[in-house]
CSV table of C-alpha atoms in Angstrom, one decimal:
chain,number,residue,atom,x,y,z
A,1,UNK,CA,-13.2,5.5,9.3
A,2,UNK,CA,-10.2,3.2,8.5
A,3,UNK,CA,-10.2,1.7,5.0
A,4,UNK,CA,-7.8,-1.0,3.9
A,5,UNK,CA,-7.2,-2.0,0.3
A,6,UNK,CA,-5.1,-5.0,-0.6
A,7,UNK,CA,-3.2,-5.7,-3.8
A,8,UNK,CA,-0.4,-7.9,-5.1
A,9,UNK,CA,-2.1,-11.3,-5.2
A,10,UNK,CA,-1.8,-13.6,-8.1
A,11,UNK,CA,-0.8,-17.1,-9.3
A,12,UNK,CA,2.6,-18.5,-8.8
A,13,UNK,CA,4.3,-21.8,-8.9
A,14,UNK,CA,5.5,-23.5,-5.7
A,15,UNK,CA,8.8,-22.1,-4.5
A,16,UNK,CA,8.0,-18.7,-6.0
A,17,UNK,CA,7.4,-15.3,-4.2
A,18,UNK,CA,4.8,-12.7,-4.0
A,19,UNK,CA,4.5,-9.4,-2.2
A,20,UNK,CA,1.2,-8.3,-0.9
A,21,UNK,CA,0.5,-4.6,-0.2
A,22,UNK,CA,-2.2,-3.0,1.9
A,23,UNK,CA,-3.0,0.7,1.5
A,24,UNK,CA,-4.5,2.1,4.7
A,25,UNK,CA,-6.5,5.3,4.9
A,26,UNK,CA,-8.2,7.0,7.8
A,27,UNK,CA,-5.4,6.2,10.3
A,28,UNK,CA,-4.9,8.9,12.9
A,29,UNK,CA,-1.5,10.5,13.0
A,30,UNK,CA,0.2,9.9,16.3
A,31,UNK,CA,-1.8,6.8,17.2
A,32,UNK,CA,-0.5,3.3,17.1
A,33,UNK,CA,-2.1,0.3,15.5
A,34,UNK,CA,-1.9,-3.5,15.3
A,35,UNK,CA,-2.0,-4.4,11.6
A,36,UNK,CA,-2.1,-8.0,10.3
A,37,UNK,CA,-2.6,-10.4,7.5
A,38,UNK,CA,-5.1,-13.2,7.6
A,39,UNK,CA,-6.0,-15.8,5.0
A,40,UNK,CA,-8.9,-18.0,4.3
A,41,UNK,CA,-8.9,-21.1,2.0
A,42,UNK,CA,-12.2,-22.4,0.7
A,43,UNK,CA,-14.0,-24.4,3.3
A,44,UNK,CA,-11.7,-23.3,6.2
A,45,UNK,CA,-11.7,-20.7,8.9
A,46,UNK,CA,-9.6,-17.6,8.9
A,47,UNK,CA,-6.0,-18.1,9.8
A,48,UNK,CA,-3.8,-15.4,11.2
A,49,UNK,CA,-0.6,-15.2,9.2
A,50,UNK,CA,1.4,-12.3,10.5
A,51,UNK,CA,0.9,-9.1,12.5
A,52,UNK,CA,2.9,-6.0,13.4
A,53,UNK,CA,2.5,-3.5,16.2
A,54,UNK,CA,3.3,-0.2,14.6
A,55,UNK,CA,4.5,1.5,17.8
A,56,UNK,CA,7.5,-0.8,18.3
A,57,UNK,CA,7.4,-2.7,15.0
A,58,UNK,CA,7.0,-5.9,17.0
A,59,UNK,CA,6.1,-8.8,14.7
A,60,UNK,CA,4.1,-12.0,15.1
A,61,UNK,CA,4.0,-14.9,12.8
A,62,UNK,CA,2.0,-18.2,12.5
A,63,UNK,CA,4.3,-21.2,12.8
A,64,UNK,CA,3.4,-22.3,9.3
A,65,UNK,CA,4.9,-19.2,7.7
A,66,UNK,CA,7.9,-18.4,10.0
A,67,UNK,CA,11.1,-18.1,8.0
A,68,UNK,CA,9.2,-17.7,4.7
A,69,UNK,CA,6.9,-14.6,5.2
A,70,UNK,CA,7.9,-11.1,6.4
A,71,UNK,CA,5.5,-8.4,7.5
A,72,UNK,CA,6.6,-4.8,7.2
A,73,UNK,CA,5.2,-1.3,7.4
A,74,UNK,CA,5.8,2.0,5.8
A,75,UNK,CA,4.3,4.5,8.2
A,76,UNK,CA,5.1,7.5,6.1
A,77,UNK,CA,2.9,6.2,3.3
A,78,UNK,CA,0.4,4.2,5.5
A,79,UNK,CA,1.3,1.0,3.8
A,80,UNK,CA,1.5,-2.6,5.1
A,81,UNK,CA,3.4,-5.4,3.2
A,82,UNK,CA,3.7,-9.1,3.3
A,83,UNK,CA,6.6,-10.6,1.5
A,84,UNK,CA,6.0,-14.2,0.8
A,85,UNK,CA,8.8,-16.5,-0.2
A,86,UNK,CA,9.1,-20.2,-0.8
A,87,UNK,CA,5.4,-20.4,-1.4
A,88,UNK,CA,3.7,-23.7,-1.1
A,89,UNK,CA,0.3,-25.0,-2.5
A,90,UNK,CA,-1.1,-24.9,1.0
A,91,UNK,CA,-0.5,-21.1,1.1
A,92,UNK,CA,-3.3,-20.8,-1.5
A,93,UNK,CA,-6.0,-18.6,0.0
A,94,UNK,CA,-7.7,-15.2,0.0
A,95,UNK,CA,-5.4,-12.9,1.9
A,96,UNK,CA,-6.9,-10.1,4.0
A,97,UNK,CA,-5.3,-7.0,5.6
A,98,UNK,CA,-6.7,-6.1,9.0
A,99,UNK,CA,-6.1,-3.4,11.6
A,100,UNK,CA,-7.1,-2.4,15.1
A,101,UNK,CA,-6.2,0.5,17.4
A,102,UNK,CA,-3.5,-0.1,19.9
A,103,UNK,CA,-1.2,-3.0,20.6
A,104,UNK,CA,-1.6,-6.5,19.3
A,105,UNK,CA,-3.2,-7.8,22.4
A,106,UNK,CA,-5.1,-10.4,20.4
A,107,UNK,CA,-2.0,-11.5,18.4
A,108,UNK,CA,-3.2,-13.4,15.4
A,109,UNK,CA,-6.8,-13.9,16.7
A,110,UNK,CA,-9.2,-12.6,14.1
A,111,UNK,CA,-11.6,-11.3,16.8
A,112,UNK,CA,-9.1,-8.7,17.8
A,113,UNK,CA,-9.2,-6.7,14.6
A,114,UNK,CA,-11.8,-4.0,13.9
A,115,UNK,CA,-11.1,-3.1,10.3
A,116,UNK,CA,-10.7,-5.4,7.3
A,117,UNK,CA,-9.9,-5.1,3.6
A,118,UNK,CA,-11.7,-6.9,0.8
A,119,UNK,CA,-8.9,-9.4,0.2
A,120,UNK,CA,-6.6,-10.5,-2.6
A,121,UNK,CA,-6.3,-14.0,-4.0
A,122,UNK,CA,-3.1,-16.0,-3.8
A,123,UNK,CA,-2.9,-19.2,-5.8
A,124,UNK,CA,0.2,-21.5,-5.6
A,125,UNK,CA,0.4,-24.4,-8.0
A,126,UNK,CA,2.6,-27.4,-7.6
């Protein structure tokens, strides 16, 4: 059973930076995964933010975060990261780590991910 635990959220002023971490357990050595970050602001649907295919380290980003956010992985320690720079108030949301076995066929579509963390809150003030 894959388990995902996020950390690193917090409150920051616009223009600031945060680095989210996701500790993954239960991953099978030798298999590849699609791992991603999603966010949900109050009253809105989930939005795919970024994803990475662990096999080739191919990355995917939502247009709204391109050039500001960077997704990365540390396979040796089963960690996933999201470096967020130039944060804006509209980035305020609960951020979730998600994973699925295999390539990122679904891209940033929420339905393509089988395992989810509990989330970490990011608040950006103007």
